[in-house]
């Protein structure tokens, strides 16, 4: 009961701090804003001490662009993440494998050499990326202690939903409109919460939606099922606000794979019908509303104008070809990259995390990064047994969480480290579930 009470208290504190942040940003008072940002840092520090850092960080991820004094400055969100690292260094780790330090140090050293040869300066983004490479596995010390994947998804979902809804009503205030990315294209208006790009905004939603669908496959508590269904419908609505093609395609894939897996799962047919009917009734209610129907019309309009692959991908295939051609023209770039430096080709980002990784680190650096990822995931999934019967559920998580990475550059963002952790916590919960099923039989 104490653990549950602490989760609810932290959720209330997060909502209160988010509302306070919005109020202060609307006021535009620098002194109050500094006090609010100080409270945010104190809340994250307190959450780290109590083993609730990851849910708190995921809740505030949609508000990260607002957690700064003015646009263009460093977000206090990243500073808070660094603070969590420091706190967990002081508190100590619990048998965390430090093997990840070897590829991380190799990658950092190689990037520094490349920067030196090109004459690039060491930017804050490089320092923050390096710190995360070395220290983010420390966050695994709090997993499976104060919260489970259900509560992690609740925190993340509510942060997204609150940010998405409030941003629509606060867009008229001059002091906050500079943070809000509302894009208009002819008859289409695309909302993106407090992010400048609707696709970055919807990437959070697809990740959380995949987590919610995953929970529906692994929950038998009616109260939790009801909450997850409500969150799923709200997330779908927030995703439609972005009028993003990638969101629609990924959401359709998620729902199709989930439905097939759900129908072939063992369980009572009546319970399955109840969940499907509840989901359909709630979705039909939103679908018949004026707001939802207008969004559907705009999405259909976006898809109907595509005449070739370039238009369908909004010019992304052209950008990918430009970067690929640059690799062929410059073998050193292909081998060693740009050393994690904020440089672009034709002033356009690659819009693909894999291509961005090769452009920044080259094939050699990507090999180090891949080995680091394996070590990171191995640390997150320690003592976790993955069964063939769980592959479809893991596939749902991978589609929703990493599908958007094929159309976005996420290497410079905190999501590059936090989203894999979110997915691995879900996979760990499968092991915990199997453990609870086997334990009674052993008795």
Tab-separated table of C-alpha atoms in Angstrom:
chain	number	residue	atom	x	y	z
A	1	UNK	CA	0.000	0.000	0.000
A	2	UNK	CA	2.862	2.379	0.756
A	3	UNK	CA	4.357	1.877	-2.713
A	4	UNK	CA	1.010	2.510	-4.393
A	5	UNK	CA	0.470	5.644	-2.307
A	6	UNK	CA	3.890	6.997	-3.269
A	7	UNK	CA	3.144	6.478	-6.972
A	8	UNK	CA	-0.109	8.395	-6.702
A	9	UNK	CA	1.593	11.195	-4.762
A	10	UNK	CA	4.315	11.530	-7.391
A	11	UNK	CA	1.720	11.551	-10.159
A	12	UNK	CA	-0.168	14.360	-8.396
A	13	UNK	CA	3.081	16.283	-7.906
A	14	UNK	CA	3.930	15.888	-11.595
A	15	UNK	CA	0.514	17.158	-12.702
A	16	UNK	CA	0.745	20.099	-10.277
A	17	UNK	CA	4.242	21.042	-11.482
A	18	UNK	CA	3.132	20.778	-15.139
A	19	UNK	CA	0.143	23.055	-14.515
A	20	UNK	CA	2.359	25.488	-12.631
A	21	UNK	CA	4.876	25.480	-15.498
A	22	UNK	CA	2.157	26.274	-18.032
A	23	UNK	CA	0.743	29.049	-15.844
A	24	UNK	CA	4.160	30.639	-15.327
A	25	UNK	CA	5.074	30.386	-19.018
A	26	UNK	CA	1.778	32.055	-19.942
A	27	UNK	CA	2.512	34.869	-17.462
A	28	UNK	CA	5.985	35.348	-18.939
A	29	UNK	CA	7.482	36.384	-15.584
A	30	UNK	CA	11.179	35.409	-15.460
A	31	UNK	CA	11.408	35.332	-11.654
A	32	UNK	CA	8.421	33.010	-11.260
A	33	UNK	CA	9.723	30.889	-14.129
A	34	UNK	CA	13.072	30.432	-12.383
A	35	UNK	CA	11.263	29.372	-9.204
A	36	UNK	CA	9.123	26.929	-11.166
A	37	UNK	CA	12.161	25.433	-12.918
A	38	UNK	CA	13.868	25.127	-9.542
A	39	UNK	CA	10.839	23.209	-8.239
A	40	UNK	CA	11.054	20.921	-11.262
A	41	UNK	CA	14.706	20.115	-10.557
A	42	UNK	CA	13.875	19.518	-6.891
A	43	UNK	CA	10.986	17.205	-7.840
A	44	UNK	CA	13.179	15.117	-10.156
A	45	UNK	CA	15.930	14.936	-7.511
A	46	UNK	CA	13.394	13.834	-4.885
A	47	UNK	CA	11.987	11.271	-7.346
A	48	UNK	CA	15.491	9.864	-7.904
A	49	UNK	CA	16.042	9.498	-4.160
A	50	UNK	CA	12.717	7.661	-3.854
A	51	UNK	CA	13.333	5.457	-6.922
A	52	UNK	CA	10.735	7.205	-9.110
A	53	UNK	CA	13.019	9.092	-11.517
A	54	UNK	CA	12.098	7.299	-14.766
A	55	UNK	CA	8.285	7.760	-14.445
A	56	UNK	CA	8.810	11.422	-13.543
A	57	UNK	CA	11.167	11.998	-16.471
A	58	UNK	CA	8.796	10.301	-18.916
A	59	UNK	CA	5.878	12.390	-17.639
A	60	UNK	CA	7.773	15.612	-18.344
A	61	UNK	CA	9.267	14.507	-21.672
A	62	UNK	CA	6.410	16.166	-23.671
A	63	UNK	CA	7.062	19.385	-21.686
A	64	UNK	CA	10.841	19.399	-22.307
A	65	UNK	CA	10.733	22.357	-24.766
A	66	UNK	CA	8.999	24.463	-22.080
A	67	UNK	CA	11.522	23.654	-19.358
A	68	UNK	CA	13.789	26.529	-20.310
A	69	UNK	CA	13.961	30.268	-19.721
A	70	UNK	CA	13.536	31.085	-23.396
A	71	UNK	CA	13.576	29.277	-26.770
A	72	UNK	CA	17.047	28.401	-27.991
A	73	UNK	CA	18.545	27.795	-24.534
A	74	UNK	CA	19.294	24.409	-23.003
A	75	UNK	CA	16.308	22.596	-21.563
A	76	UNK	CA	16.325	21.992	-17.814
A	77	UNK	CA	14.989	18.537	-18.669
A	78	UNK	CA	18.440	17.446	-19.804
A	79	UNK	CA	20.004	19.095	-16.737
A	80	UNK	CA	17.573	17.116	-14.554
A	81	UNK	CA	18.608	13.886	-16.298
A	82	UNK	CA	22.249	14.683	-15.545
A	83	UNK	CA	21.254	15.381	-11.954
A	84	UNK	CA	19.697	11.919	-11.702
A	85	UNK	CA	22.976	10.414	-12.907
A	86	UNK	CA	24.875	12.269	-10.181
A	87	UNK	CA	22.394	11.198	-7.485
A	88	UNK	CA	22.628	7.545	-8.509
A	89	UNK	CA	26.436	7.740	-8.570
A	90	UNK	CA	26.324	8.973	-4.969
A	91	UNK	CA	23.700	6.420	-3.932
A	92	UNK	CA	25.628	3.641	-5.634
A	93	UNK	CA	24.563	0.967	-8.085
A	94	UNK	CA	23.333	-2.553	-7.486
A	95	UNK	CA	25.506	-4.994	-9.418
A	96	UNK	CA	25.274	-3.006	-12.653
A	97	UNK	CA	27.501	-4.396	-15.396
A	98	UNK	CA	30.054	-1.757	-16.445
A	99	UNK	CA	30.978	-3.544	-19.674
A	100	UNK	CA	29.174	-0.770	-21.605
A	101	UNK	CA	31.973	1.640	-20.648
A	102	UNK	CA	34.389	0.034	-23.135
A	103	UNK	CA	32.446	0.729	-26.378
A	104	UNK	CA	31.220	4.057	-24.956
A	105	UNK	CA	34.756	5.305	-24.293
A	106	UNK	CA	35.910	4.065	-27.710
A	107	UNK	CA	33.065	5.936	-29.408
A	108	UNK	CA	33.722	9.137	-27.434
A	109	UNK	CA	37.468	8.969	-28.164
A	110	UNK	CA	36.863	8.420	-31.889
A	111	UNK	CA	34.398	11.323	-32.040
A	112	UNK	CA	36.909	13.611	-30.297
A	113	UNK	CA	39.602	12.692	-32.835
A	114	UNK	CA	37.211	13.415	-35.729
A	115	UNK	CA	36.215	16.750	-34.176
A	116	UNK	CA	39.862	17.695	-33.794
A	117	UNK	CA	40.709	16.819	-37.407
A	118	UNK	CA	37.736	18.765	-38.762
A	119	UNK	CA	38.320	21.667	-36.381
A	120	UNK	CA	34.869	21.361	-34.799
A	121	UNK	CA	34.310	22.640	-31.268
A	122	UNK	CA	32.995	20.494	-28.403
A	123	UNK	CA	29.330	21.444	-27.962
A	124	UNK	CA	26.986	20.913	-25.021
A	125	UNK	CA	25.119	18.255	-26.997
A	126	UNK	CA	28.294	16.173	-27.282
A	127	UNK	CA	29.000	16.437	-23.542
A	128	UNK	CA	25.420	15.443	-22.687
A	129	UNK	CA	25.451	12.544	-25.161
A	130	UNK	CA	28.752	11.288	-23.762
A	131	UNK	CA	27.457	11.522	-20.189
A	132	UNK	CA	24.378	9.475	-21.105
A	133	UNK	CA	26.505	6.834	-22.841
A	134	UNK	CA	28.538	6.381	-19.674
A	135	UNK	CA	25.910	6.822	-16.972
A	136	UNK	CA	22.362	6.020	-18.083
A	137	UNK	CA	22.656	2.301	-17.157
A	138	UNK	CA	22.729	3.551	-13.549
A	139	UNK	CA	18.988	4.189	-13.831
A	140	UNK	CA	18.360	0.450	-13.859
A	141	UNK	CA	18.826	0.459	-10.071
A	142	UNK	CA	15.219	1.610	-9.619
A	143	UNK	CA	13.531	-0.884	-11.956
A	144	UNK	CA	11.025	-3.369	-10.467
A	145	UNK	CA	11.099	-1.649	-7.072
A	146	UNK	CA	8.549	1.178	-6.653
A	147	UNK	CA	6.560	0.825	-9.885
A	148	UNK	CA	5.783	-1.543	-12.727
A	149	UNK	CA	5.290	-1.029	-16.461
A	150	UNK	CA	1.624	-0.156	-15.971
A	151	UNK	CA	2.482	2.859	-13.833
A	152	UNK	CA	5.298	3.850	-16.169
A	153	UNK	CA	2.794	3.937	-19.038
A	154	UNK	CA	0.264	5.893	-16.948
A	155	UNK	CA	2.874	8.579	-16.165
A	156	UNK	CA	4.054	8.813	-19.777
A	157	UNK	CA	0.503	8.813	-21.209
A	158	UNK	CA	-0.860	11.489	-18.876
A	159	UNK	CA	2.112	13.744	-19.641
A	160	UNK	CA	1.418	13.413	-23.369
A	161	UNK	CA	-2.344	13.911	-23.038
A	162	UNK	CA	-2.052	16.970	-20.783
A	163	UNK	CA	0.550	18.573	-23.066
A	164	UNK	CA	-1.477	17.846	-26.217
A	165	UNK	CA	-4.763	19.210	-24.892
A	166	UNK	CA	-3.426	22.300	-23.089
A	167	UNK	CA	-1.299	23.354	-26.066
A	168	UNK	CA	-4.451	23.850	-28.162
A	169	UNK	CA	-5.884	26.358	-25.676
A	170	UNK	CA	-2.632	28.174	-24.880
A	171	UNK	CA	-1.639	28.846	-28.486
A	172	UNK	CA	-3.203	32.315	-28.357
A	173	UNK	CA	-0.855	33.581	-25.618
A	174	UNK	CA	2.167	35.450	-27.062
A	175	UNK	CA	4.480	34.336	-24.248
A	176	UNK	CA	3.941	30.652	-24.969
A	177	UNK	CA	3.153	30.485	-28.686
A	178	UNK	CA	6.886	30.624	-29.436
A	179	UNK	CA	7.166	27.112	-27.975
A	180	UNK	CA	4.187	25.621	-29.813
A	181	UNK	CA	4.614	24.100	-33.258
A	182	UNK	CA	1.296	24.469	-35.050
A	183	UNK	CA	1.796	23.916	-38.749
A	184	UNK	CA	-0.739	24.814	-41.394
A	185	UNK	CA	-0.761	23.454	-44.953
A	186	UNK	CA	-3.667	24.647	-47.041
A	187	UNK	CA	-6.725	23.086	-45.330
A	188	UNK	CA	-4.608	21.028	-42.916
A	189	UNK	CA	-3.638	22.219	-39.426
A	190	UNK	CA	-1.077	20.056	-37.624
A	191	UNK	CA	-0.654	20.257	-33.858
A	192	UNK	CA	2.501	19.115	-32.101
A	193	UNK	CA	1.980	19.819	-28.421
A	194	UNK	CA	4.955	21.857	-27.217
A	195	UNK	CA	7.311	20.317	-29.770
A	196	UNK	CA	8.230	22.103	-32.978
A	197	UNK	CA	7.651	19.044	-35.129
A	198	UNK	CA	4.394	17.020	-35.276
A	199	UNK	CA	6.328	13.845	-36.083
A	200	UNK	CA	8.522	14.122	-32.965
A	201	UNK	CA	5.364	14.748	-30.958
A	202	UNK	CA	3.565	11.728	-32.446
A	203	UNK	CA	6.637	9.504	-31.857
A	204	UNK	CA	5.957	9.787	-28.112
A	205	UNK	CA	2.355	8.776	-28.722
A	206	UNK	CA	3.099	5.678	-30.808
A	207	UNK	CA	5.599	4.494	-28.196
A	208	UNK	CA	3.070	4.916	-25.389
A	209	UNK	CA	0.234	3.468	-27.466
A	210	UNK	CA	2.307	0.338	-28.101
A	211	UNK	CA	2.881	0.115	-24.348
A	212	UNK	CA	-0.853	0.436	-23.689
A	213	UNK	CA	-1.700	-2.293	-26.212
A	214	UNK	CA	1.018	-4.445	-24.669
A	215	UNK	CA	-0.649	-4.003	-21.276
A	216	UNK	CA	-4.016	-5.074	-22.676
A	217	UNK	CA	-2.403	-8.357	-23.678
A	218	UNK	CA	-0.919	-8.922	-20.229
A	219	UNK	CA	-3.506	-7.716	-17.739
A	220	UNK	CA	-6.401	-9.502	-16.079
A	221	UNK	CA	-7.377	-6.747	-13.637
A	222	UNK	CA	-10.578	-5.076	-14.823
A	223	UNK	CA	-9.720	-1.703	-13.270
A	224	UNK	CA	-6.357	-1.534	-15.021
A	225	UNK	CA	-7.868	-2.706	-18.312
A	226	UNK	CA	-10.456	0.079	-18.170
A	227	UNK	CA	-7.794	2.703	-17.448
A	228	UNK	CA	-5.557	1.450	-20.262
A	229	UNK	CA	-8.441	1.490	-22.761
A	230	UNK	CA	-9.254	5.105	-21.831
A	231	UNK	CA	-5.607	6.075	-22.188
A	232	UNK	CA	-5.393	4.301	-25.569
A	233	UNK	CA	-8.389	6.172	-26.972
A	234	UNK	CA	-7.082	9.497	-25.654
A	235	UNK	CA	-3.652	8.768	-27.157
A	236	UNK	CA	-5.231	7.984	-30.529
A	237	UNK	CA	-7.023	11.320	-30.435
A	238	UNK	CA	-3.811	13.165	-29.505
A	239	UNK	CA	-2.025	11.360	-32.329
A	240	UNK	CA	-4.668	12.379	-34.849
A	241	UNK	CA	-4.081	16.007	-33.837
A	242	UNK	CA	-0.657	15.815	-35.485
A	243	UNK	CA	-2.246	14.787	-38.825
A	244	UNK	CA	0.933	12.749	-39.276
A	245	UNK	CA	1.132	10.107	-41.984
A	246	UNK	CA	3.707	8.132	-40.037
A	247	UNK	CA	1.456	8.125	-36.962
A	248	UNK	CA	-1.521	6.802	-38.941
A	249	UNK	CA	0.512	4.053	-40.610
A	250	UNK	CA	2.188	2.952	-37.364
A	251	UNK	CA	-1.098	3.091	-35.419
A	252	UNK	CA	-2.825	0.892	-38.024
A	253	UNK	CA	0.034	-1.638	-37.877
A	254	UNK	CA	-0.088	-1.645	-34.071
A	255	UNK	CA	-3.829	-2.236	-33.930
A	256	UNK	CA	-3.724	-5.006	-36.550
A	257	UNK	CA	-0.879	-6.919	-34.882
A	258	UNK	CA	-2.483	-6.415	-31.463
A	259	UNK	CA	-5.878	-7.698	-32.668
A	260	UNK	CA	-4.385	-10.859	-34.197
A	261	UNK	CA	-2.295	-11.571	-31.093
A	262	UNK	CA	-5.223	-10.802	-28.788
A	263	UNK	CA	-7.625	-13.139	-30.584
A	264	UNK	CA	-5.134	-16.030	-30.611
A	265	UNK	CA	-4.242	-15.641	-26.934
A	266	UNK	CA	-5.530	-18.154	-24.461
A	267	UNK	CA	-8.347	-16.855	-22.303
A	268	UNK	CA	-12.072	-16.577	-21.888
A	269	UNK	CA	-13.939	-15.508	-25.003
A	270	UNK	CA	-16.339	-13.376	-22.929
A	271	UNK	CA	-13.456	-11.349	-21.483
A	272	UNK	CA	-12.035	-10.792	-24.966
A	273	UNK	CA	-15.388	-9.641	-26.297
A	274	UNK	CA	-15.806	-7.275	-23.355
A	275	UNK	CA	-12.429	-5.620	-23.992
A	276	UNK	CA	-13.031	-5.325	-27.739
A	277	UNK	CA	-16.549	-3.937	-27.281
A	278	UNK	CA	-15.369	-1.403	-24.686
A	279	UNK	CA	-12.575	-0.320	-27.016
A	280	UNK	CA	-14.891	-0.062	-30.045
A	281	UNK	CA	-17.597	1.855	-28.179
A	282	UNK	CA	-15.107	4.375	-26.854
A	283	UNK	CA	-13.406	4.742	-30.235
A	284	UNK	CA	-16.777	5.075	-32.022
A	285	UNK	CA	-17.772	7.841	-29.593
A	286	UNK	CA	-14.678	9.841	-30.489
A	287	UNK	CA	-14.955	8.984	-34.164
A	288	UNK	CA	-18.484	10.372	-34.427
A	289	UNK	CA	-17.583	13.626	-32.673
A	290	UNK	CA	-17.018	16.739	-34.779
A	291	UNK	CA	-13.420	17.192	-33.648
A	292	UNK	CA	-12.416	13.668	-34.594
A	293	UNK	CA	-14.222	13.695	-37.949
A	294	UNK	CA	-12.448	16.927	-38.934
A	295	UNK	CA	-9.097	15.343	-38.119
A	296	UNK	CA	-9.934	12.274	-40.212
A	297	UNK	CA	-10.846	14.540	-43.138
A	298	UNK	CA	-7.474	16.314	-42.892
A	299	UNK	CA	-5.593	13.008	-42.759
A	300	UNK	CA	-7.443	11.725	-45.843
A	301	UNK	CA	-6.580	15.009	-47.584
A	302	UNK	CA	-2.874	14.527	-46.806
A	303	UNK	CA	-2.825	10.995	-48.243
A	304	UNK	CA	-4.959	11.801	-51.294
A	305	UNK	CA	-2.471	14.286	-52.774
A	306	UNK	CA	0.459	11.857	-53.036
A	307	UNK	CA	1.503	11.051	-56.588
A	308	UNK	CA	4.871	9.366	-56.027
A	309	UNK	CA	7.090	7.956	-53.273
A	310	UNK	CA	8.785	11.310	-52.639
A	311	UNK	CA	5.474	13.061	-52.011
A	312	UNK	CA	4.233	10.149	-49.905
A	313	UNK	CA	7.293	10.466	-47.635
A	314	UNK	CA	7.128	14.291	-47.728
A	315	UNK	CA	10.484	14.475	-49.507
A	316	UNK	CA	12.298	12.143	-47.135
A	317	UNK	CA	13.445	9.745	-49.855
A	318	UNK	CA	15.172	12.651	-51.616
A	319	UNK	CA	16.980	13.561	-48.396
A	320	UNK	CA	18.036	9.959	-47.812
A	321	UNK	CA	19.519	9.830	-51.330
A	322	UNK	CA	21.445	13.059	-50.705
A	323	UNK	CA	23.048	11.632	-47.570
A	324	UNK	CA	23.755	8.256	-49.195
A	325	UNK	CA	25.412	10.013	-52.159
A	326	UNK	CA	27.524	12.013	-49.684
A	327	UNK	CA	28.793	8.710	-48.225
A	328	UNK	CA	29.851	7.502	-51.686
A	329	UNK	CA	31.551	10.806	-52.489
A	330	UNK	CA	33.482	10.948	-49.191
A	331	UNK	CA	34.777	7.555	-47.953
A	332	UNK	CA	36.198	9.133	-44.764
A	333	UNK	CA	32.738	10.470	-43.921
A	334	UNK	CA	31.307	6.976	-44.425
A	335	UNK	CA	33.991	5.429	-42.201
A	336	UNK	CA	34.266	7.970	-39.348
A	337	UNK	CA	31.394	10.490	-39.698
A	338	UNK	CA	31.358	14.055	-38.392
A	339	UNK	CA	32.114	13.335	-34.727
A	340	UNK	CA	28.636	14.056	-33.353
A	341	UNK	CA	28.608	17.648	-34.631
A	342	UNK	CA	25.502	19.610	-35.575
A	343	UNK	CA	26.226	19.903	-39.300
A	344	UNK	CA	23.814	19.090	-42.130
A	345	UNK	CA	23.747	18.485	-45.860
A	346	UNK	CA	21.919	21.262	-47.747
A	347	UNK	CA	20.743	22.582	-44.345
A	348	UNK	CA	18.384	19.601	-44.056
A	349	UNK	CA	18.527	16.793	-41.508
A	350	UNK	CA	18.501	13.215	-42.774
A	351	UNK	CA	15.130	12.348	-41.183
A	352	UNK	CA	16.373	8.847	-40.397
A	353	UNK	CA	18.137	7.862	-37.181
A	354	UNK	CA	20.197	5.123	-38.847
A	355	UNK	CA	21.447	7.453	-41.592
A	356	UNK	CA	22.065	10.140	-38.991
A	357	UNK	CA	24.105	7.669	-36.935
A	358	UNK	CA	26.325	6.833	-39.922
A	359	UNK	CA	26.665	10.525	-40.811
A	360	UNK	CA	27.724	11.416	-37.266
A	361	UNK	CA	29.870	8.388	-36.372
A	362	UNK	CA	30.557	6.535	-39.602
A	363	UNK	CA	30.487	2.764	-39.913
A	364	UNK	CA	33.328	2.392	-37.395
A	365	UNK	CA	31.579	4.556	-34.785
A	366	UNK	CA	28.224	2.867	-35.440
A	367	UNK	CA	29.872	-0.463	-34.669
A	368	UNK	CA	30.923	0.908	-31.262
A	369	UNK	CA	27.421	2.343	-30.768
A	370	UNK	CA	25.799	-0.970	-31.684
A	371	UNK	CA	27.976	-2.856	-29.189
A	372	UNK	CA	27.113	-0.229	-26.560
A	373	UNK	CA	23.391	-0.709	-27.282
A	374	UNK	CA	23.760	-4.464	-26.855
A	375	UNK	CA	25.468	-3.939	-23.486
A	376	UNK	CA	22.825	-1.386	-22.461
A	377	UNK	CA	19.946	-3.681	-23.386
A	378	UNK	CA	21.664	-6.614	-21.710
A	379	UNK	CA	21.890	-4.561	-18.504
A	380	UNK	CA	18.222	-3.575	-18.755
A	381	UNK	CA	17.122	-7.145	-19.458
A	382	UNK	CA	19.313	-8.916	-16.941
A	383	UNK	CA	17.764	-12.230	-15.813
A	384	UNK	CA	14.941	-11.764	-18.326
A	385	UNK	CA	13.826	-14.789	-20.323
A	386	UNK	CA	12.315	-14.050	-23.718
A	387	UNK	CA	10.062	-16.800	-25.076
A	388	UNK	CA	8.955	-17.374	-28.659
A	389	UNK	CA	5.338	-16.969	-27.562
A	390	UNK	CA	6.107	-13.371	-26.569
A	391	UNK	CA	7.625	-12.285	-29.899
A	392	UNK	CA	4.383	-10.767	-31.244
A	393	UNK	CA	4.017	-8.621	-28.104
A	394	UNK	CA	7.643	-7.489	-28.355
A	395	UNK	CA	7.032	-6.746	-32.035
A	396	UNK	CA	4.206	-4.385	-31.029
A	397	UNK	CA	6.577	-2.508	-28.722
A	398	UNK	CA	9.277	-2.299	-31.396
A	399	UNK	CA	6.883	-0.985	-34.064
A	400	UNK	CA	5.454	1.756	-31.870
A	401	UNK	CA	8.688	2.792	-30.195
A	402	UNK	CA	11.245	2.552	-33.003
A	403	UNK	CA	9.105	2.767	-36.140
A	404	UNK	CA	9.138	6.611	-36.050
A	405	UNK	CA	12.953	6.536	-35.835
A	406	UNK	CA	13.017	5.612	-39.527
A	407	UNK	CA	11.647	9.088	-40.332
A	408	UNK	CA	13.244	11.170	-37.551
A	409	UNK	CA	16.706	12.217	-36.344
A	410	UNK	CA	16.734	11.241	-32.664
A	411	UNK	CA	20.456	10.908	-31.989
A	412	UNK	CA	20.658	14.390	-30.411
A	413	UNK	CA	17.599	13.873	-28.176
A	414	UNK	CA	17.096	12.289	-24.752
A	415	UNK	CA	14.535	9.946	-26.327
A	416	UNK	CA	17.451	8.009	-27.858
A	417	UNK	CA	18.249	6.709	-24.371
A	418	UNK	CA	14.855	6.796	-22.627
A	419	UNK	CA	12.655	5.026	-25.201
A	420	UNK	CA	14.792	1.837	-25.233
A	421	UNK	CA	14.509	1.827	-21.444
A	422	UNK	CA	10.710	2.126	-21.692
A	423	UNK	CA	10.605	-0.866	-24.070
A	424	UNK	CA	12.929	-2.967	-21.919
A	425	UNK	CA	10.845	-2.304	-18.787
A	426	UNK	CA	7.878	-3.753	-20.701
A	427	UNK	CA	9.853	-6.841	-21.696
A	428	UNK	CA	11.050	-7.242	-18.084
A	429	UNK	CA	7.397	-7.267	-17.004
A	430	UNK	CA	6.871	-10.413	-19.115
A	431	UNK	CA	9.522	-12.143	-17.063
A	432	UNK	CA	7.910	-10.905	-13.836
A	433	UNK	CA	4.521	-12.160	-15.027
A	434	UNK	CA	5.889	-15.602	-15.843
A	435	UNK	CA	7.609	-15.627	-12.463
A	436	UNK	CA	4.326	-14.992	-10.637
A	437	UNK	CA	2.607	-17.729	-12.631
A	438	UNK	CA	5.318	-20.320	-11.947
A	439	UNK	CA	5.797	-19.466	-8.266
A	440	UNK	CA	2.429	-20.783	-6.998
A	441	UNK	CA	2.966	-24.017	-8.912
A	442	UNK	CA	6.276	-24.522	-7.148
A	443	UNK	CA	4.537	-24.269	-3.821
